[in-house]
PDB file of C-alpha atoms and ligand atoms in Angstrom:
ATOM      1  CA  MET A   6       0.000   0.000   0.000  1.00  0.00           C
ATOM      2  CA  LEU A   7       2.758   2.396   0.923  1.00  0.00           C
ATOM      3  CA  GLN A   8       4.435   1.748  -2.378  1.00  0.00           C
ATOM      4  CA  PHE A   9       1.243   2.782  -4.085  1.00  0.00           C
ATOM      5  CA  ILE A  10       0.754   5.947  -2.066  1.00  0.00           C
ATOM      6  CA  ASN A  11       4.293   7.253  -2.190  1.00  0.00           C
ATOM      7  CA  PRO A  12       4.415   8.207  -5.872  1.00  0.00           C
ATOM      8  CA  LEU A  13       1.055   9.939  -5.593  1.00  0.00           C
ATOM      9  CA  LEU A  14       2.147  11.800  -2.504  1.00  0.00           C
ATOM     10  CA  GLN A  15       5.383  12.712  -4.201  1.00  0.00           C
ATOM     11  CA  LYS A  16       3.508  14.109  -7.177  1.00  0.00           C
ATOM     12  CA  ALA A  17       1.229  16.139  -4.944  1.00  0.00           C
ATOM     13  CA  LEU A  18       4.162  17.557  -3.002  1.00  0.00           C
ATOM     14  CA  GLN A  19       5.998  18.302  -6.201  1.00  0.00           C
ATOM     15  CA  SER A  20       3.143  20.340  -7.597  1.00  0.00           C
ATOM     16  CA  ILE A  21       3.312  22.719  -4.628  1.00  0.00           C
ATOM     17  CA  SER A  22       7.078  22.794  -4.090  1.00  0.00           C
ATOM     18  CA  PRO A  23       9.253  25.482  -5.652  1.00  0.00           C
ATOM     19  CA  CYS A  24      11.899  24.623  -8.239  1.00  0.00           C
ATOM     20  CA  GLN A  25      15.091  23.452  -6.537  1.00  0.00           C
ATOM     21  CA  LEU A  26      17.217  25.700  -8.718  1.00  0.00           C
ATOM     22  CA  CYS A  27      15.458  29.050  -9.134  1.00  0.00           C
ATOM     23  CA  ASN A  28      13.049  28.781  -6.207  1.00  0.00           C
ATOM     24  CA  ALA A  29      10.637  30.957  -8.174  1.00  0.00           C
ATOM     25  CA  GLU A  30       8.662  28.616 -10.396  1.00  0.00           C
ATOM     26  CA  GLN A  31       6.901  25.425  -9.423  1.00  0.00           C
ATOM     27  CA  GLN A  32       8.558  22.081  -9.861  1.00  0.00           C
ATOM     28  CA  GLN A  33       7.577  20.492 -13.135  1.00  0.00           C
ATOM     29  CA  ILE A  34      10.218  17.935 -13.991  1.00  0.00           C
ATOM     30  CA  HIS A  35      12.667  16.082 -11.715  1.00  0.00           C
ATOM     31  CA  SER A  36      12.243  18.689  -8.943  1.00  0.00           C
ATOM     32  CA  VAL A  37      12.930  21.719 -11.114  1.00  0.00           C
ATOM     33  CA  CYS A  38      10.879  24.017 -13.330  1.00  0.00           C
ATOM     34  CA  ALA A  39      10.744  23.582 -17.086  1.00  0.00           C
ATOM     35  CA  ASP A  40      12.967  26.608 -17.754  1.00  0.00           C
ATOM     36  CA  CYS A  41      15.713  25.494 -15.397  1.00  0.00           C
ATOM     37  CA  TRP A  42      15.548  21.993 -16.836  1.00  0.00           C
ATOM     38  CA  GLN A  43      15.897  23.314 -20.365  1.00  0.00           C
ATOM     39  CA  GLN A  44      18.780  25.581 -19.450  1.00  0.00           C
ATOM     40  CA  LEU A  45      20.996  22.820 -18.103  1.00  0.00           C
ATOM     41  CA  PRO A  46      24.196  22.530 -20.193  1.00  0.00           C
ATOM     42  CA  TRP A  47      22.889  19.512 -22.110  1.00  0.00           C
ATOM     43  CA  LEU A  48      25.175  17.362 -24.174  1.00  0.00           C
ATOM     44  CA  LYS A  49      23.201  14.097 -24.486  1.00  0.00           C
ATOM     45  CA  SER A  50      25.953  12.536 -26.522  1.00  0.00           C
ATOM     46  CA  THR A  51      29.071  10.454 -26.198  1.00  0.00           C
ATOM     47  CA  VAL A  52      32.555  11.662 -25.392  1.00  0.00           C
ATOM     48  CA  GLN A  53      35.696   9.700 -26.201  1.00  0.00           C
ATOM     49  CA  ARG A  54      38.094   8.966 -23.363  1.00  0.00           C
ATOM     50  CA  GLN A  55      40.819   6.263 -23.249  1.00  0.00           C
ATOM     51  CA  GLU A  56      39.410   4.870 -26.498  1.00  0.00           C
ATOM     52  CA  MET A  57      36.007   4.364 -24.891  1.00  0.00           C
ATOM     53  CA  ASP A  58      32.701   5.953 -25.783  1.00  0.00           C
ATOM     54  CA  ILE A  59      31.185   7.371 -22.624  1.00  0.00           C
ATOM     55  CA  GLN A  60      27.645   8.685 -22.698  1.00  0.00           C
ATOM     56  CA  SER A  61      27.366  12.066 -21.097  1.00  0.00           C
ATOM     57  CA  ALA A  62      24.161  13.901 -20.229  1.00  0.00           C
ATOM     58  CA  CYS A  63      25.703  17.356 -19.777  1.00  0.00           C
ATOM     59  CA  HIS A  64      28.803  19.450 -20.178  1.00  0.00           C
ATOM     60  CA  TYR A  65      30.467  20.047 -16.833  1.00  0.00           C
ATOM     61  CA  ASP A  66      29.369  23.679 -16.763  1.00  0.00           C
ATOM     62  CA  TYR A  67      27.126  25.885 -14.652  1.00  0.00           C
ATOM     63  CA  PRO A  68      24.771  25.019 -13.070  1.00  0.00           C
ATOM     64  CA  ILE A  69      25.229  21.230 -13.248  1.00  0.00           C
ATOM     65  CA  ASP A  70      28.808  21.568 -11.911  1.00  0.00           C
ATOM     66  CA  ARG A  71      27.514  23.341  -8.802  1.00  0.00           C
ATOM     67  CA  ILE A  72      24.648  20.879  -8.385  1.00  0.00           C
ATOM     68  CA  ILE A  73      27.040  17.923  -8.520  1.00  0.00           C
ATOM     69  CA  GLN A  74      29.415  19.582  -6.041  1.00  0.00           C
ATOM     70  CA  LYS A  75      26.598  20.293  -3.599  1.00  0.00           C
ATOM     71  CA  PHE A  76      25.252  16.774  -3.999  1.00  0.00           C
ATOM     72  CA  LYS A  77      28.690  15.248  -3.524  1.00  0.00           C
ATOM     73  CA  TYR A  78      30.409  17.404  -0.929  1.00  0.00           C
ATOM     74  CA  GLU A  79      27.642  19.250   0.909  1.00  0.00           C
ATOM     75  CA  GLN A  80      25.210  16.414   1.590  1.00  0.00           C
ATOM     76  CA  GLN A  81      22.530  18.080  -0.515  1.00  0.00           C
ATOM     77  CA  LEU A  82      20.908  14.799  -1.415  1.00  0.00           C
ATOM     78  CA  HIS A  83      17.698  16.438  -2.571  1.00  0.00           C
ATOM     79  CA  PHE A  84      19.493  17.028  -5.876  1.00  0.00           C
ATOM     80  CA  GLN A  85      19.378  13.297  -6.573  1.00  0.00           C
ATOM     81  CA  GLN A  86      16.141  13.658  -8.554  1.00  0.00           C
ATOM     82  CA  ILE A  87      17.489  16.159 -11.050  1.00  0.00           C
ATOM     83  CA  LEU A  88      20.754  14.230 -11.419  1.00  0.00           C
ATOM     84  CA  ALA A  89      19.053  10.878 -11.913  1.00  0.00           C
ATOM     85  CA  GLY A  90      16.648  12.627 -14.304  1.00  0.00           C
ATOM     86  CA  ALA A  91      19.624  13.847 -16.327  1.00  0.00           C
ATOM     87  CA  PHE A  92      20.876  10.260 -16.656  1.00  0.00           C
ATOM     88  CA  MET A  93      17.490   9.197 -17.922  1.00  0.00           C
ATOM     89  CA  GLN A  94      17.839  11.608 -20.838  1.00  0.00           C
ATOM     90  CA  LEU A  95      20.529   9.365 -22.272  1.00  0.00           C
ATOM     91  CA  ARG A  96      19.712   6.538 -24.618  1.00  0.00           C
ATOM     92  CA  LEU A  97      21.028   3.935 -22.259  1.00  0.00           C
ATOM     93  CA  PRO A  98      22.004   0.584 -23.750  1.00  0.00           C
ATOM     94  CA  LYS A  99      20.269  -2.645 -22.809  1.00  0.00           C
ATOM     95  CA  VAL A 100      22.299  -4.120 -19.991  1.00  0.00           C
ATOM     96  CA  GLN A 101      21.876  -6.729 -17.268  1.00  0.00           C
ATOM     97  CA  ALA A 102      23.199  -4.700 -14.342  1.00  0.00           C
ATOM     98  CA  ILE A 103      24.312  -1.254 -13.234  1.00  0.00           C
ATOM     99  CA  VAL A 104      27.790  -0.828 -11.753  1.00  0.00           C
ATOM    100  CA  PRO A 105      28.134   2.469  -9.863  1.00  0.00           C
ATOM    101  CA  MET A 106      31.686   3.859  -9.728  1.00  0.00           C
ATOM    102  CA  PRO A 107      33.025   2.703  -6.335  1.00  0.00           C
ATOM    103  CA  ILE A 108      34.653   5.070  -3.852  1.00  0.00           C
ATOM    104  CA  SER A 109      37.195   4.151  -1.178  1.00  0.00           C
ATOM    105  CA  ASN A 110      36.103   3.372   2.378  1.00  0.00           C
ATOM    106  CA  GLN A 111      37.879   6.494   3.496  1.00  0.00           C
ATOM    107  CA  ARG A 112      35.836   8.654   1.106  1.00  0.00           C
ATOM    108  CA  LEU A 113      32.714   6.801   2.150  1.00  0.00           C
ATOM    109  CA  ALA A 114      33.404   7.580   5.801  1.00  0.00           C
ATOM    110  CA  GLU A 115      33.992  11.269   5.040  1.00  0.00           C
ATOM    111  CA  ARG A 116      30.953  11.646   2.815  1.00  0.00           C
ATOM    112  CA  GLY A 117      28.539   9.153   4.291  1.00  0.00           C
ATOM    113  CA  TYR A 118      27.441   7.827   0.901  1.00  0.00           C
ATOM    114  CA  ASN A 119      28.653   6.951  -2.549  1.00  0.00           C
ATOM    115  CA  GLN A 120      27.078   9.541  -4.835  1.00  0.00           C
ATOM    116  CA  SER A 121      27.126   7.205  -7.849  1.00  0.00           C
ATOM    117  CA  LEU A 122      25.421   4.461  -5.867  1.00  0.00           C
ATOM    118  CA  VAL A 123      22.656   6.848  -4.722  1.00  0.00           C
ATOM    119  CA  LEU A 124      21.941   7.748  -8.354  1.00  0.00           C
ATOM    120  CA  GLY A 125      22.447   4.188  -9.524  1.00  0.00           C
ATOM    121  CA  LYS A 126      19.733   2.972  -7.177  1.00  0.00           C
ATOM    122  CA  ILE A 127      17.194   5.414  -8.627  1.00  0.00           C
ATOM    123  CA  LEU A 128      18.110   4.364 -12.134  1.00  0.00           C
ATOM    124  CA  ALA A 129      18.110   0.673 -11.262  1.00  0.00           C
ATOM    125  CA  LYS A 130      14.606   1.003  -9.899  1.00  0.00           C
ATOM    126  CA  GLN A 131      13.346   2.827 -12.967  1.00  0.00           C
ATOM    127  CA  LEU A 132      15.001   0.415 -15.367  1.00  0.00           C
ATOM    128  CA  ASP A 133      14.222  -2.628 -13.233  1.00  0.00           C
ATOM    129  CA  LEU A 134      17.872  -3.699 -13.117  1.00  0.00           C
ATOM    130  CA  PRO A 135      20.089  -4.948 -10.307  1.00  0.00           C
ATOM    131  CA  ILE A 136      22.993  -2.967  -8.867  1.00  0.00           C
ATOM    132  CA  TRP A 137      26.237  -4.944  -9.066  1.00  0.00           C
ATOM    133  CA  GLN A 138      29.275  -4.008  -6.982  1.00  0.00           C
ATOM    134  CA  PRO A 139      31.935  -6.686  -7.483  1.00  0.00           C
ATOM    135  CA  ILE A 140      34.846  -4.214  -7.388  1.00  0.00           C
ATOM    136  CA  THR A 141      36.054  -2.152  -4.444  1.00  0.00           C
ATOM    137  CA  ARG A 142      38.248   0.877  -4.558  1.00  0.00           C
ATOM    138  CA  LEU A 143      41.251   1.445  -2.355  1.00  0.00           C
ATOM    139  CA  GLN A 144      42.267   4.804  -1.051  1.00  0.00           C
ATOM    140  CA  GLN A 145      43.774   7.040  -3.691  1.00  0.00           C
ATOM    141  CA  HIS A 146      47.403   8.046  -3.250  1.00  0.00           C
ATOM    142  CA  SER A 147      48.626  11.403  -4.365  1.00  0.00           C
ATOM    143  CA  GLN A 148      49.086  11.661  -8.105  1.00  0.00           C
ATOM    144  CA  LYS A 149      51.551  14.515  -7.721  1.00  0.00           C
ATOM    145  CA  GLY A 150      54.823  14.200  -9.553  1.00  0.00           C
ATOM    146  CA  LEU A 151      53.759  11.078 -11.448  1.00  0.00           C
ATOM    147  CA  THR A 152      54.086  10.659 -15.176  1.00  0.00           C
ATOM    148  CA  ARG A 153      50.962   9.980 -17.212  1.00  0.00           C
ATOM    149  CA  LEU A 154      51.727   6.266 -17.312  1.00  0.00           C
ATOM    150  CA  GLU A 155      52.408   6.118 -13.578  1.00  0.00           C
ATOM    151  CA  ARG A 156      49.129   7.908 -12.939  1.00  0.00           C
ATOM    152  CA  ILE A 157      47.234   5.328 -14.975  1.00  0.00           C
ATOM    153  CA  GLU A 158      48.962   2.475 -13.104  1.00  0.00           C
ATOM    154  CA  ASN A 159      48.234   4.187  -9.811  1.00  0.00           C
ATOM    155  CA  ILE A 160      44.526   4.345 -10.646  1.00  0.00           C
ATOM    156  CA  GLN A 161      44.427   0.771 -11.899  1.00  0.00           C
ATOM    157  CA  GLN A 162      45.867  -0.475  -8.623  1.00  0.00           C
ATOM    158  CA  GLN A 163      43.022   1.174  -6.723  1.00  0.00           C
ATOM    159  CA  PHE A 164      40.424  -1.175  -8.184  1.00  0.00           C
ATOM    160  CA  GLN A 165      40.232  -4.647  -6.691  1.00  0.00           C
ATOM    161  CA  ILE A 166      37.908  -7.544  -7.392  1.00  0.00           C
ATOM    162  CA  ASN A 167      36.075  -8.225  -4.141  1.00  0.00           C
ATOM    163  CA  THR A 168      33.643 -10.936  -5.057  1.00  0.00           C
ATOM    164  CA  THR A 169      33.891 -14.624  -4.391  1.00  0.00           C
ATOM    165  CA  SER A 170      30.398 -15.149  -5.751  1.00  0.00           C
ATOM    166  CA  LYS A 171      29.941 -16.953  -9.057  1.00  0.00           C
ATOM    167  CA  LEU A 172      27.314 -14.414 -10.095  1.00  0.00           C
ATOM    168  CA  ARG A 173      28.328 -12.700 -13.326  1.00  0.00           C
ATOM    169  CA  TYR A 174      26.698 -10.257 -15.719  1.00  0.00           C
ATOM    170  CA  ARG A 175      27.827 -10.089 -19.324  1.00  0.00           C
ATOM    171  CA  ARG A 176      26.536  -6.648 -20.280  1.00  0.00           C
ATOM    172  CA  VAL A 177      26.838  -3.882 -17.719  1.00  0.00           C
ATOM    173  CA  LEU A 178      26.622  -0.121 -17.463  1.00  0.00           C
ATOM    174  CA  ILE A 179      29.114   1.835 -15.351  1.00  0.00           C
ATOM    175  CA  LEU A 180      27.653   4.988 -13.803  1.00  0.00           C
ATOM    176  CA  ASP A 181      29.855   7.883 -12.781  1.00  0.00           C
ATOM    177  CA  ASP A 182      29.074  11.462 -11.872  1.00  0.00           C
ATOM    178  CA  VAL A 183      31.820  13.419 -13.618  1.00  0.00           C
ATOM    179  CA  VAL A 184      34.240  12.240 -16.270  1.00  0.00           C
ATOM    180  CA  THR A 185      37.462  14.080 -16.959  1.00  0.00           C
ATOM    181  CA  THR A 186      40.258  11.843 -18.262  1.00  0.00           C
ATOM    182  CA  GLY A 187      38.158   8.682 -18.033  1.00  0.00           C
ATOM    183  CA  SER A 188      40.992   6.793 -16.354  1.00  0.00           C
ATOM    184  CA  SER A 189      38.913   5.538 -13.441  1.00  0.00           C
ATOM    185  CA  ILE A 190      36.192   4.268 -15.776  1.00  0.00           C
ATOM    186  CA  PHE A 191      38.871   2.606 -17.874  1.00  0.00           C
ATOM    187  CA  ALA A 192      40.395   0.913 -14.817  1.00  0.00           C
ATOM    188  CA  LEU A 193      36.994  -0.274 -13.587  1.00  0.00           C
ATOM    189  CA  LYS A 194      36.122  -1.551 -17.061  1.00  0.00           C
ATOM    190  CA  GLN A 195      39.300  -3.645 -17.162  1.00  0.00           C
ATOM    191  CA  LYS A 196      38.447  -5.260 -13.836  1.00  0.00           C
ATOM    192  CA  LEU A 197      34.920  -6.001 -14.999  1.00  0.00           C
ATOM    193  CA  GLU A 198      36.340  -7.608 -18.126  1.00  0.00           C
ATOM    194  CA  GLN A 199      38.559  -9.762 -15.919  1.00  0.00           C
ATOM    195  CA  LEU A 200      35.345 -10.927 -14.283  1.00  0.00           C
ATOM    196  CA  GLY A 201      34.018 -11.982 -17.669  1.00  0.00           C
ATOM    197  CA  CYS A 202      31.953  -8.968 -18.723  1.00  0.00           C
ATOM    198  CA  GLN A 203      31.757  -8.887 -22.485  1.00  0.00           C
ATOM    199  CA  LYS A 204      30.212  -5.502 -22.969  1.00  0.00           C
ATOM    200  CA  VAL A 205      30.961  -2.689 -20.560  1.00  0.00           C
ATOM    201  CA  TYR A 206      29.166   0.581 -21.257  1.00  0.00           C
ATOM    202  CA  ALA A 207      29.663   3.796 -19.337  1.00  0.00           C
ATOM    203  CA  ALA A 208      27.557   6.862 -18.671  1.00  0.00           C
ATOM    204  CA  CYS A 209      28.147  10.016 -16.673  1.00  0.00           C
ATOM    205  CA  ILE A 210      26.113  13.056 -15.713  1.00  0.00           C
ATOM    206  CA  ALA A 211      28.700  15.519 -16.907  1.00  0.00           C
ATOM    207  CA  SER A 212      31.954  15.470 -18.817  1.00  0.00           C
ATOM    208  CA  ALA A 213      34.662  18.039 -18.332  1.00  0.00           C
ATOM    209  CA  ALA A 214      36.943  19.135 -21.121  1.00  0.00           C
ATOM    210  CA  ILE A 215      40.448  17.703 -20.703  1.00  0.00           C
TER     211      ILE A 215
HETATM  212 ZN1  LIG B  18      13.529  26.877 -11.949  1.00  0.00          ZN
END
């Protein structure tokens, strides 16, 4: 019963709540007004990083950059609707599971949540897919003073297979919030391939120019 009421209640609340971005208009779509939604720095295309095609909903520009920062570093979790909504604008491939970009336990302790997992769960529910987290991420060491190759190795060493389960998915979608060089997605993809994934897709909310 609760499951039935919640969406209705949500809709009712939405129709009387102000837009989360401009605070002036009423919420119309994913917690923001139609104007604010339209004015996001949309990309809705793929970017190439590390010889991979990564789907990207937006350019990493204002105001999505600020929204992501507030969502990630300032515990402003109410932005999850607009961010998950941005993901849903992508033509996501047919996959068997969603793999949110892992963060280290240290980051998790600082932040209290993995931002990609929060968004992944919304998406997983909408797409009726499982979340799969067979890879953990170790704490990142400083990248200062490293060559490009050393940096890539450093990132690859952060990702570790953590599953002893025989459960495998062949086609998966990696979700990340922001993509810059794409090296963490690349490292995660390699680990997933070691686990037997045959097709590893990736999508992000926003991509920054390198
Ligand atoms: Zn607005």
